[in-house]
Amino acid sequence: MKNLSDAIHAHMELEEQQLFPLVRQSSLNLQELALRMQSYQSSVVSAKTKSSGQRTARGDQLH
């Protein structure tokens, strides 16, 4: 478990030191990108819920 933790921290440091500065310097509209990603995530979750017929905590089936 320690190896996994170390690998995750090393990956995070790499992103923070190399990737994030490049993204900040780019012409990307990060707020627009975040909104698009949130919308996509919501649609995926909604589709999964509909297709799996998941039940709520009370046992009711979601539609």
C-alpha positions as protocol buffer text, in pm:
chain_id: "A"
residue {
  index: 1
  type: MET
  ca { x: 0 y: 0 z: 0 }
}
residue {
  index: 2
  type: LYS
  ca { x: 293 y: 230 z: 70 }
}
residue {
  index: 3
  type: ASN
  ca { x: 419 y: 186 z: -289 }
}
residue {
  index: 4
  type: LEU
  ca { x: 82 y: 288 z: -430 }
}
residue {
  index: 5
  type: SER
  ca { x: 72 y: 595 z: -208 }
}
residue {
  index: 6
  type: ASP
  ca { x: 423 y: 696 z: -313 }
}
residue {
  index: 7
  type: ALA
  ca { x: 337 y: 650 z: -681 }
}
residue {
  index: 8
  type: ILE
  ca { x: 25 y: 864 z: -648 }
}
residue {
  index: 9
  type: HIS
  ca { x: 215 y: 1143 z: -473 }
}
residue {
  index: 10
  type: ALA
  ca { x: 492 y: 1135 z: -734 }
}
residue {
  index: 11
  type: HIS
  ca { x: 232 y: 1157 z: -1012 }
}
residue {
  index: 12
  type: MET
  ca { x: 59 y: 1451 z: -839 }
}
residue {
  index: 13
  type: GLU
  ca { x: 387 y: 1637 z: -800 }
}
residue {
  index: 14
  type: LEU
  ca { x: 471 y: 1581 z: -1166 }
}
residue {
  index: 15
  type: GLU
  ca { x: 134 y: 1722 z: -1275 }
}
residue {
  index: 16
  type: GLU
  ca { x: 160 y: 2020 z: -1041 }
}
residue {
  index: 17
  type: GLN
  ca { x: 512 y: 2108 z: -1153 }
}
residue {
  index: 18
  type: GLN
  ca { x: 489 y: 2037 z: -1528 }
}
residue {
  index: 19
  type: LEU
  ca { x: 134 y: 2005 z: -1653 }
}
residue {
  index: 20
  type: PHE
  ca { x: -50 y: 2271 z: -1453 }
}
residue {
  index: 21
  type: PRO
  ca { x: 183 y: 2558 z: -1552 }
}
residue {
  index: 22
  type: LEU
  ca { x: 146 y: 2466 z: -1920 }
}
residue {
  index: 23
  type: VAL
  ca { x: -232 y: 2456 z: -1894 }
}
residue {
  index: 24
  type: ARG
  ca { x: -240 y: 2792 z: -1715 }
}
residue {
  index: 25
  type: GLN
  ca { x: -30 y: 2946 z: -1992 }
}
residue {
  index: 26
  type: SER
  ca { x: -247 y: 2802 z: -2269 }
}
residue {
  index: 27
  type: SER
  ca { x: -541 y: 2974 z: -2432 }
}
residue {
  index: 28
  type: LEU
  ca { x: -788 y: 2721 z: -2289 }
}
residue {
  index: 29
  type: ASN
  ca { x: -1096 y: 2863 z: -2122 }
}
residue {
  index: 30
  type: LEU
  ca { x: -1072 y: 2656 z: -1803 }
}
residue {
  index: 31
  type: GLN
  ca { x: -1410 y: 2767 z: -1668 }
}
residue {
  index: 32
  type: GLU
  ca { x: -1583 y: 2659 z: -1990 }
}
residue {
  index: 33
  type: LEU
  ca { x: -1392 y: 2330 z: -1984 }
}
residue {
  index: 34
  type: ALA
  ca { x: -1498 y: 2268 z: -1623 }
}
residue {
  index: 35
  type: LEU
  ca { x: -1863 y: 2331 z: -1711 }
}
residue {
  index: 36
  type: ARG
  ca { x: -1845 y: 2094 z: -2008 }
}
residue {
  index: 37
  type: MET
  ca { x: -1684 y: 1825 z: -1793 }
}
residue {
  index: 38
  type: GLN
  ca { x: -1951 y: 1863 z: -1523 }
}
residue {
  index: 39
  type: SER
  ca { x: -2227 y: 1840 z: -1782 }
}
residue {
  index: 40
  type: TYR
  ca { x: -2072 y: 1528 z: -1931 }
}
residue {
  index: 41
  type: GLN
  ca { x: -2036 y: 1367 z: -1589 }
}
residue {
  index: 42
  type: SER
  ca { x: -2399 y: 1440 z: -1506 }
}
residue {
  index: 43
  type: SER
  ca { x: -2517 y: 1285 z: -1832 }
}
residue {
  index: 44
  type: VAL
  ca { x: -2306 y: 973 z: -1774 }
}
residue {
  index: 45
  type: VAL
  ca { x: -2436 y: 930 z: -1420 }
}
residue {
  index: 46
  type: SER
  ca { x: -2793 y: 983 z: -1538 }
}
residue {
  index: 47
  type: ALA
  ca { x: -2754 y: 729 z: -1818 }
}
residue {
  index: 48
  type: LYS
  ca { x: -2599 y: 471 z: -1583 }
}
residue {
  index: 49
  type: THR
  ca { x: -2878 y: 518 z: -1331 }
}
residue {
  index: 50
  type: LYS
  ca { x: -3147 y: 477 z: -1596 }
}
residue {
  index: 51
  type: SER
  ca { x: -2988 y: 170 z: -1755 }
}
residue {
  index: 52
  type: SER
  ca { x: -2914 y: -13 z: -1431 }
}
residue {
  index: 53
  type: GLY
  ca { x: -3249 y: 46 z: -1260 }
}
residue {
  index: 54
  type: GLN
  ca { x: -3070 y: 127 z: -937 }
}
residue {
  index: 55
  type: ARG
  ca { x: -3268 y: 143 z: -619 }
}
residue {
  index: 56
  type: THR
  ca { x: -3261 y: 426 z: -369 }
}
residue {
  index: 57
  type: ALA
  ca { x: -3160 y: 385 z: -3 }
}
residue {
  index: 58
  type: ARG
  ca { x: -3530 y: 322 z: 76 }
}
residue {
  index: 59
  type: GLY
  ca { x: -3545 y: 44 z: -181 }
}
residue {
  index: 60
  type: ASP
  ca { x: -3747 y: 241 z: -438 }
}
residue {
  index: 61
  type: GLN
  ca { x: -3641 y: 184 z: -796 }
}
residue {
  index: 62
  type: LEU
  ca { x: -3510 y: 492 z: -974 }
}
residue {
  index: 63
  type: HIS
  ca { x: -3663 y: 572 z: -1312 }
}
